[in-house]
Amino acid sequence: MGDALRLQSISKSFGSTLALRDVDITVQAGTLHSLIGENGAGKSTLLNIVHGLYADYDGQVELFGVPVHFKTPFDAIRAGISKVHQEIQIVPELTVGHNIALGSEGEHTAHGLLNRTALYGKTDEILERLRCTFRSSAKASGLTVGQIQMVAIAKSLYRESKIISLDEPTASLSDRETQILFGVIQTLLESGMTIIYVSHRLDEVMALSDRISILRDGVVMGTWRRGELERSVMIEKMVGRELEAVFERRPAADGEHGSVALSVKGLSSESFDDIDFDVRKGEILGFAGLVGSGRTEVVETVFGVRHRAAGEIAVNGTPVSIKSPADAMEHGIALIPEDRKRAGFVQNLDNKMNMFLPLFRKRRSYLVRDKVIRANYSRYRQLLRINPDDPDYLTAELSGGNQQKVIVAKWLGTDADILILDEPTKGIDIGAKSEMYALIRSLARGGKAIVVVSSELPELLALSHRILVMHEGRKTVELINDDLDEQTVLHYAMGGLS
């Protein structure tokens, strides 16, 4: 089997920061090759070179034995390399077929109009190949997250790509959608496609990969065939140290918790109905449920992002009226949102300013000395190990995990007593995940009341003292985390009865 892609002595710097150093990786044709490593290890930088986003680098790239040097993403696309991004953008007003063909529509009629019949015929063939139940004429606005991902893959096939890179492809998918994607990946490999796979989910990496390359601090630690590395060794290679019991369960007895910090009774909206729960000081309450169960909608309503149709909210035993996030902040509530790109930070602000944003309201003034803003940044940069730790670095340019750290720091700076974390480790590598767990536990020990919403059951079982399970907008059960297992929680999440 020949080589599809060879990266030889690839180095890349951003100012004084060396992002990649002498990287050598060979990807064989018709195989799935995974790149893994902590956030900031250099995976994204390497892919950006392969896809033509960065043209200024040292070293050589070979595509099917021919040296190439892409200066734009279009150069890479024309050469047969496509990328399916973690956060996929579509044009909802257009049809599925037009989204797939966007930028390379193809045939036109004699009158210069787009030949929609030919376009839909070709894109429908691709959708059938991917076993999609929707067709090209459907409006893209009605697609699920998993279906949008299939559209992105279909777009690569429409362009007749030979190599596709998948960046965290299962991060936002349900278990069912994930299994469908894995089936599609197997079909693509059987057809001769080459796939570069980036994921923090090590179990799926070990199951899918023909080869795995590990990056740490911009250096390749090695490449291994499937089955040559145990999970614990992979983690050690990624982070440079052993991580003992990332998912170790450390629930505390109810007696160790303080008084009720947040009480919710009969909370209802258009997405859920009659939700009750309490969270005590020093306690971690987990929210479990399948995609669409209403978990995020509940916590966003508590924080004032969504309209509350009915129900009561009390903080420290006192009923409160929360109609906006500003009201929630006044009552000591903070929300770390699920969608960090749209709701977590301001795209054109740097790290120090994004961290300081909630504090402007406390000061009742936007005239704050730069020294104060930088001091606030310094307070958290070492605690959360933000990389790069430059206060003037644009948050939007950070890796996903480091963006998450900035968002967490932003809300920690408010000294809120009630912290709601919606998918706190989404897109975060195993090392940062361990640090996040330690931080959450430390905050709980310090007396914070914490709500964690997560799609990862091992995460909820590791962190939570109690778990509230939702199904289709209703609370099905509340479980004390005492020898709970994933099967039990999943049973209730799927609507099972006690």
Short mmCIF file of N, CA, C and O in Angstrom, two decimals, residues 271-361:
data_model
loop_
_atom_site.label_atom_id
_atom_site.label_comp_id
_atom_site.label_asym_id
_atom_site.label_seq_id
_atom_site.Cartn_x
_atom_site.Cartn_y
_atom_site.Cartn_z
N SER A 271 -39.67 23.93 26.25
CA SER A 271 -38.82 22.76 25.98
C SER A 271 -38.86 21.70 27.07
O SER A 271 -38.39 20.58 26.85
N PHE A 272 -39.38 22.03 28.24
CA PHE A 272 -39.40 21.07 29.35
C PHE A 272 -40.54 21.44 30.29
O PHE A 272 -41.11 22.54 30.21
N ASP A 273 -40.83 20.51 31.21
CA ASP A 273 -42.00 20.72 32.06
C ASP A 273 -41.76 20.19 33.47
O ASP A 273 -41.26 19.07 33.66
N ASP A 274 -42.10 21.02 34.46
CA ASP A 274 -42.18 20.63 35.86
C ASP A 274 -40.89 20.01 36.40
O ASP A 274 -40.86 18.88 36.87
N ILE A 275 -39.82 20.79 36.34
CA ILE A 275 -38.51 20.32 36.81
C ILE A 275 -38.25 20.81 38.22
O ILE A 275 -38.34 22.01 38.50
N ASP A 276 -37.92 19.89 39.13
CA ASP A 276 -37.56 20.20 40.52
C ASP A 276 -36.14 19.71 40.80
O ASP A 276 -35.78 18.60 40.39
N PHE A 277 -35.35 20.54 41.48
CA PHE A 277 -34.07 20.06 42.01
C PHE A 277 -33.50 21.06 43.00
O PHE A 277 -33.82 22.25 42.95
N ASP A 278 -32.66 20.56 43.90
CA ASP A 278 -31.91 21.39 44.84
C ASP A 278 -30.43 21.09 44.68
O ASP A 278 -30.05 19.96 44.34
N VAL A 279 -29.61 22.09 44.92
CA VAL A 279 -28.15 21.90 44.96
C VAL A 279 -27.63 22.54 46.23
O VAL A 279 -27.90 23.72 46.49
N ARG A 280 -26.89 21.78 47.00
CA ARG A 280 -26.35 22.28 48.27
C ARG A 280 -24.93 22.83 48.08
O ARG A 280 -24.24 22.50 47.12
N LYS A 281 -24.52 23.65 48.99
CA LYS A 281 -23.15 24.15 48.99
C LYS A 281 -22.20 22.97 49.17
O LYS A 281 -22.40 22.12 50.02
N GLY A 282 -21.19 22.93 48.31
CA GLY A 282 -20.22 21.84 48.37
C GLY A 282 -20.65 20.60 47.61
O GLY A 282 -19.95 19.58 47.64
N GLU A 283 -21.76 20.67 46.90
CA GLU A 283 -22.29 19.50 46.20
C GLU A 283 -22.17 19.68 44.68
O GLU A 283 -22.25 20.80 44.17
N ILE A 284 -22.01 18.56 43.98
CA ILE A 284 -22.00 18.55 42.53
C ILE A 284 -23.21 17.74 42.07
O ILE A 284 -23.29 16.54 42.33
N LEU A 285 -24.13 18.41 41.39
CA LEU A 285 -25.32 17.76 40.86
C LEU A 285 -25.13 17.58 39.36
O LEU A 285 -24.90 18.54 38.63
N GLY A 286 -25.22 16.34 38.89
CA GLY A 286 -25.08 16.06 37.47
C GLY A 286 -26.42 16.01 36.76
O GLY A 286 -27.42 15.56 37.35
N PHE A 287 -26.45 16.47 35.52
CA PHE A 287 -27.64 16.38 34.66
C PHE A 287 -27.32 15.41 33.53
O PHE A 287 -26.41 15.67 32.73
N ALA A 288 -28.07 14.31 33.45
CA ALA A 288 -27.87 13.33 32.39
C ALA A 288 -29.09 13.30 31.49
O ALA A 288 -30.19 13.70 31.88
N GLY A 289 -28.90 12.82 30.28
CA GLY A 289 -30.00 12.71 29.33
C GLY A 289 -29.46 12.67 27.91
O GLY A 289 -28.34 13.12 27.65
N LEU A 290 -30.24 12.13 27.00
CA LEU A 290 -29.83 12.07 25.61
C LEU A 290 -29.95 13.45 24.97
O LEU A 290 -30.56 14.36 25.53
N VAL A 291 -29.36 13.60 23.78
CA VAL A 291 -29.48 14.85 23.04
C VAL A 291 -30.96 15.15 22.81
O VAL A 291 -31.72 14.30 22.37
N GLY A 292 -31.39 16.38 23.14
CA GLY A 292 -32.78 16.75 22.99
C GLY A 292 -33.64 16.50 24.21
O GLY A 292 -34.85 16.74 24.19
N SER A 293 -33.02 16.07 25.31
CA SER A 293 -33.78 15.77 26.53
C SER A 293 -34.21 17.02 27.28
O SER A 293 -35.10 16.98 28.13
N GLY A 294 -33.55 18.16 27.00
CA GLY A 294 -33.92 19.41 27.66
C GLY A 294 -32.96 19.87 28.74
O GLY A 294 -33.22 20.86 29.42
N ARG A 295 -31.83 19.18 28.90
CA ARG A 295 -30.87 19.53 29.97
C ARG A 295 -30.37 20.96 29.82
O ARG A 295 -30.42 21.75 30.78
N THR A 296 -29.86 21.28 28.64
CA THR A 296 -29.32 22.62 28.41
C THR A 296 -30.38 23.69 28.57
O THR A 296 -30.14 24.76 29.15
N GLU A 297 -31.59 23.40 28.10
CA GLU A 297 -32.68 24.37 28.19
C GLU A 297 -33.02 24.69 29.66
O GLU A 297 -33.33 25.84 29.99
N VAL A 298 -32.93 23.68 30.51
CA VAL A 298 -33.22 23.91 31.94
C VAL A 298 -32.21 24.87 32.55
O VAL A 298 -32.58 25.86 33.19
N VAL A 299 -30.93 24.60 32.36
CA VAL A 299 -29.92 25.44 33.01
C VAL A 299 -29.89 26.84 32.39
O VAL A 299 -29.61 27.82 33.08
N GLU A 300 -30.19 26.94 31.08
CA GLU A 300 -30.25 28.26 30.46
C GLU A 300 -31.44 29.06 30.99
O GLU A 300 -31.37 30.29 31.10
N THR A 301 -32.51 28.39 31.34
CA THR A 301 -33.66 29.08 31.93
C THR A 301 -33.33 29.56 33.34
O THR A 301 -33.68 30.68 33.72
N VAL A 302 -32.64 28.74 34.11
CA VAL A 302 -32.21 29.15 35.45
C VAL A 302 -31.33 30.39 35.36
O VAL A 302 -31.42 31.30 36.18
N PHE A 303 -30.50 30.45 34.32
CA PHE A 303 -29.56 31.57 34.16
C PHE A 303 -30.20 32.78 33.48
O PHE A 303 -29.57 33.82 33.34
N GLY A 304 -31.46 32.66 33.06
CA GLY A 304 -32.15 33.79 32.45
C GLY A 304 -31.95 33.95 30.97
O GLY A 304 -32.37 34.96 30.40
N VAL A 305 -31.33 32.96 30.32
CA VAL A 305 -31.15 33.04 28.87
C VAL A 305 -32.47 32.76 28.16
O VAL A 305 -32.77 33.35 27.12
N ARG A 306 -33.26 31.86 28.74
CA ARG A 306 -34.55 31.48 28.16
C ARG A 306 -35.70 31.95 29.05
O ARG A 306 -35.53 32.11 30.26
N HIS A 307 -36.87 32.10 28.43
CA HIS A 307 -38.06 32.55 29.16
C HIS A 307 -38.58 31.43 30.06
O HIS A 307 -38.69 30.27 29.64
N ARG A 308 -38.90 31.79 31.29
CA ARG A 308 -39.49 30.84 32.24
C ARG A 308 -41.00 30.97 32.19
O ARG A 308 -41.57 32.02 32.53
N ALA A 309 -41.67 29.88 31.78
CA ALA A 309 -43.14 29.91 31.69
C ALA A 309 -43.79 29.72 33.05
O ALA A 309 -44.86 30.28 33.32
N ALA A 310 -43.17 28.91 33.91
CA ALA A 310 -43.72 28.65 35.24
C ALA A 310 -42.61 28.16 36.14
O ALA A 310 -41.53 27.78 35.68
N GLY A 311 -42.89 28.17 37.46
CA GLY A 311 -41.92 27.65 38.41
C GLY A 311 -41.26 28.72 39.25
O GLY A 311 -41.40 29.92 38.98
N GLU A 312 -40.55 28.28 40.27
CA GLU A 312 -39.89 29.18 41.21
C GLU A 312 -38.41 28.83 41.34
O GLU A 312 -38.03 27.67 41.28
N ILE A 313 -37.61 29.86 41.53
CA ILE A 313 -36.17 29.70 41.77
C ILE A 313 -35.83 30.43 43.07
O ILE A 313 -36.24 31.57 43.27
N ALA A 314 -35.09 29.74 43.94
CA ALA A 314 -34.66 30.35 45.20
C ALA A 314 -33.16 30.20 45.35
O ALA A 314 -32.58 29.17 45.01
N VAL A 315 -32.52 31.26 45.84
CA VAL A 315 -31.09 31.25 46.11
C VAL A 315 -30.89 31.46 47.61
O VAL A 315 -31.38 32.45 48.17
N ASN A 316 -30.22 30.50 48.23
CA ASN A 316 -30.00 30.53 49.68
C ASN A 316 -31.31 30.71 50.44
O ASN A 316 -31.38 31.44 51.43
N GLY A 317 -32.35 30.04 49.96
CA GLY A 317 -33.63 30.05 50.64
C GLY A 317 -34.54 31.22 50.32
O GLY A 317 -35.68 31.26 50.77
N THR A 318 -34.08 32.18 49.53
CA THR A 318 -34.86 33.37 49.20
C THR A 318 -35.33 33.31 47.75
O THR A 318 -34.49 33.18 46.85
N PRO A 319 -36.65 33.41 47.49
CA PRO A 319 -37.14 33.42 46.11
C PRO A 319 -36.54 34.59 45.34
O PRO A 319 -36.43 35.71 45.86
N VAL A 320 -36.16 34.34 44.09
CA VAL A 320 -35.57 35.38 43.26
C VAL A 320 -36.27 35.41 41.91
O VAL A 320 -36.82 34.42 41.45
N SER A 321 -36.22 36.58 41.28
CA SER A 321 -36.77 36.74 39.93
C SER A 321 -35.60 36.89 38.97
O SER A 321 -34.84 37.85 39.04
N ILE A 322 -35.45 35.89 38.09
CA ILE A 322 -34.37 35.91 37.11
C ILE A 322 -34.96 35.97 35.72
O ILE A 322 -35.56 35.02 35.23
N LYS A 323 -34.81 37.12 35.08
CA LYS A 323 -35.34 37.32 33.73
C LYS A 323 -34.24 37.52 32.69
O LYS A 323 -34.52 37.64 31.50
N SER A 324 -33.00 37.58 33.17
CA SER A 324 -31.87 37.81 32.27
C SER A 324 -30.61 37.28 32.92
O SER A 324 -30.56 37.08 34.14
N PRO A 325 -29.54 37.05 32.14
CA PRO A 325 -28.27 36.66 32.73
C PRO A 325 -27.75 37.67 33.75
O PRO A 325 -27.12 37.28 34.74
N ALA A 326 -28.04 38.95 33.53
CA ALA A 326 -27.61 39.97 34.49
C ALA A 326 -28.27 39.73 35.84
O ALA A 326 -27.61 39.89 36.90
N ASP A 327 -29.55 39.35 35.85
CA ASP A 327 -30.24 39.04 37.11
C ASP A 327 -29.57 37.85 37.79
O ASP A 327 -29.36 37.85 39.00
N ALA A 328 -29.25 36.81 36.99
CA ALA A 328 -28.62 35.62 37.56
C ALA A 328 -27.27 35.96 38.18
O ALA A 328 -26.94 35.49 39.28
N MET A 329 -26.49 36.78 37.49
CA MET A 329 -25.18 37.18 38.02
C MET A 329 -25.31 37.95 39.32
O MET A 329 -24.50 37.79 40.24
N GLU A 330 -26.35 38.80 39.43
CA GLU A 330 -26.58 39.55 40.66
C GLU A 330 -26.84 38.63 41.85
O GLU A 330 -26.55 38.97 42.99
N HIS A 331 -27.36 37.44 41.55
CA HIS A 331 -27.67 36.48 42.61
C HIS A 331 -26.58 35.42 42.76
O HIS A 331 -26.80 34.37 43.39
N GLY A 332 -25.41 35.66 42.17
CA GLY A 332 -24.26 34.78 42.37
C GLY A 332 -24.29 33.50 41.57
O GLY A 332 -23.74 32.48 41.99
N ILE A 333 -24.94 33.54 40.38
CA ILE A 333 -25.00 32.36 39.51
C ILE A 333 -24.16 32.62 38.27
O ILE A 333 -24.21 33.70 37.68
N ALA A 334 -23.39 31.63 37.86
CA ALA A 334 -22.58 31.72 36.64
C ALA A 334 -22.87 30.51 35.76
O ALA A 334 -23.11 29.41 36.26
N LEU A 335 -22.87 30.72 34.44
CA LEU A 335 -23.10 29.63 33.49
C LEU A 335 -21.96 29.57 32.48
O LEU A 335 -21.68 30.55 31.79
N ILE A 336 -21.31 28.42 32.42
CA ILE A 336 -20.32 28.16 31.38
C ILE A 336 -21.05 27.42 30.28
O ILE A 336 -21.46 26.27 30.46
N PRO A 337 -21.29 28.06 29.12
CA PRO A 337 -22.22 27.53 28.13
C PRO A 337 -21.66 26.37 27.32
O PRO A 337 -20.45 26.17 27.23
N GLU A 338 -22.58 25.62 26.71
CA GLU A 338 -22.19 24.48 25.88
C GLU A 338 -21.51 24.96 24.60
O GLU A 338 -20.49 24.41 24.18
N ASP A 339 -22.04 26.00 23.98
CA ASP A 339 -21.51 26.51 22.71
C ASP A 339 -20.52 27.63 22.99
O ASP A 339 -20.87 28.80 23.06
N ARG A 340 -19.26 27.27 23.16
CA ARG A 340 -18.26 28.26 23.56
C ARG A 340 -18.00 29.28 22.45
O ARG A 340 -17.69 30.44 22.74
N LYS A 341 -18.11 28.86 21.19
CA LYS A 341 -17.80 29.77 20.09
C LYS A 341 -18.80 30.92 20.02
O LYS A 341 -18.44 32.08 19.81
N ARG A 342 -20.08 30.63 20.19
CA ARG A 342 -21.11 31.65 20.03
C ARG A 342 -21.45 32.36 21.34
O ARG A 342 -21.80 33.54 21.32
N ALA A 343 -21.34 31.66 22.47
CA ALA A 343 -21.81 32.25 23.72
C ALA A 343 -20.74 32.36 24.80
O ALA A 343 -20.97 32.97 25.84
N GLY A 344 -19.55 31.80 24.54
CA GLY A 344 -18.55 31.74 25.61
C GLY A 344 -17.61 32.92 25.68
O GLY A 344 -17.19 33.32 26.75
N PHE A 345 -17.26 33.49 24.51
CA PHE A 345 -16.30 34.58 24.51
C PHE A 345 -16.53 35.47 23.29
O PHE A 345 -17.23 35.09 22.35
N VAL A 346 -15.92 36.64 23.31
CA VAL A 346 -16.02 37.58 22.19
C VAL A 346 -14.87 37.31 21.22
O VAL A 346 -13.70 37.33 21.61
N GLN A 347 -15.21 37.06 19.97
CA GLN A 347 -14.23 36.58 18.98
C GLN A 347 -13.05 37.52 18.79
O GLN A 347 -11.93 37.07 18.60
N ASN A 348 -13.28 38.84 18.82
CA ASN A 348 -12.18 39.76 18.49
C ASN A 348 -11.50 40.35 19.73
O ASN A 348 -10.80 41.35 19.63
N LEU A 349 -11.70 39.72 20.89
CA LEU A 349 -11.02 40.16 22.11
C LEU A 349 -9.92 39.17 22.49
O LEU A 349 -9.99 37.99 22.17
N ASP A 350 -8.92 39.67 23.21
CA ASP A 350 -7.83 38.81 23.64
C ASP A 350 -8.18 38.14 24.96
O ASP A 350 -9.25 38.36 25.55
N ASN A 351 -7.25 37.31 25.44
CA ASN A 351 -7.51 36.50 26.64
C ASN A 351 -7.84 37.35 27.86
O ASN A 351 -8.80 37.07 28.59
N LYS A 352 -7.05 38.36 28.09
CA LYS A 352 -7.23 39.15 29.33
C LYS A 352 -8.57 39.87 29.32
O LYS A 352 -9.23 39.98 30.37
N MET A 353 -9.00 40.36 28.14
CA MET A 353 -10.26 41.09 28.07
C MET A 353 -11.46 40.15 28.17
O MET A 353 -12.45 40.47 28.83
N ASN A 354 -11.37 38.99 27.53
CA ASN A 354 -12.46 38.03 27.66
C ASN A 354 -12.64 37.58 29.11
O ASN A 354 -13.77 37.42 29.58
N MET A 355 -11.54 37.42 29.82
CA MET A 355 -11.63 37.02 31.23
C MET A 355 -12.25 38.12 32.09
O MET A 355 -12.90 37.83 33.10
N PHE A 356 -12.05 39.36 31.70
CA PHE A 356 -12.49 40.47 32.56
C PHE A 356 -13.92 40.93 32.26
O PHE A 356 -14.51 41.69 33.05
N LEU A 357 -14.52 40.46 31.18
CA LEU A 357 -15.81 40.98 30.74
C LEU A 357 -16.88 41.01 31.84
O LEU A 357 -17.54 42.04 32.03
N PRO A 358 -17.11 39.92 32.59
CA PRO A 358 -18.18 39.97 33.60
C PRO A 358 -17.88 40.94 34.75
O PRO A 358 -18.79 41.35 35.47
N LEU A 359 -16.62 41.30 34.91
CA LEU A 359 -16.23 42.15 36.04
C LEU A 359 -16.49 43.63 35.78
O LEU A 359 -16.50 44.43 36.72
N PHE A 360 -16.68 44.00 34.52
CA PHE A 360 -17.01 45.40 34.23
C PHE A 360 -18.32 45.78 34.91
O PHE A 360 -18.48 46.89 35.42
N ARG A 361 -19.27 44.85 34.92
CA ARG A 361 -20.57 45.13 35.53
C ARG A 361 -20.42 45.40 37.03
O ARG A 361 -21.09 46.25 37.59
#
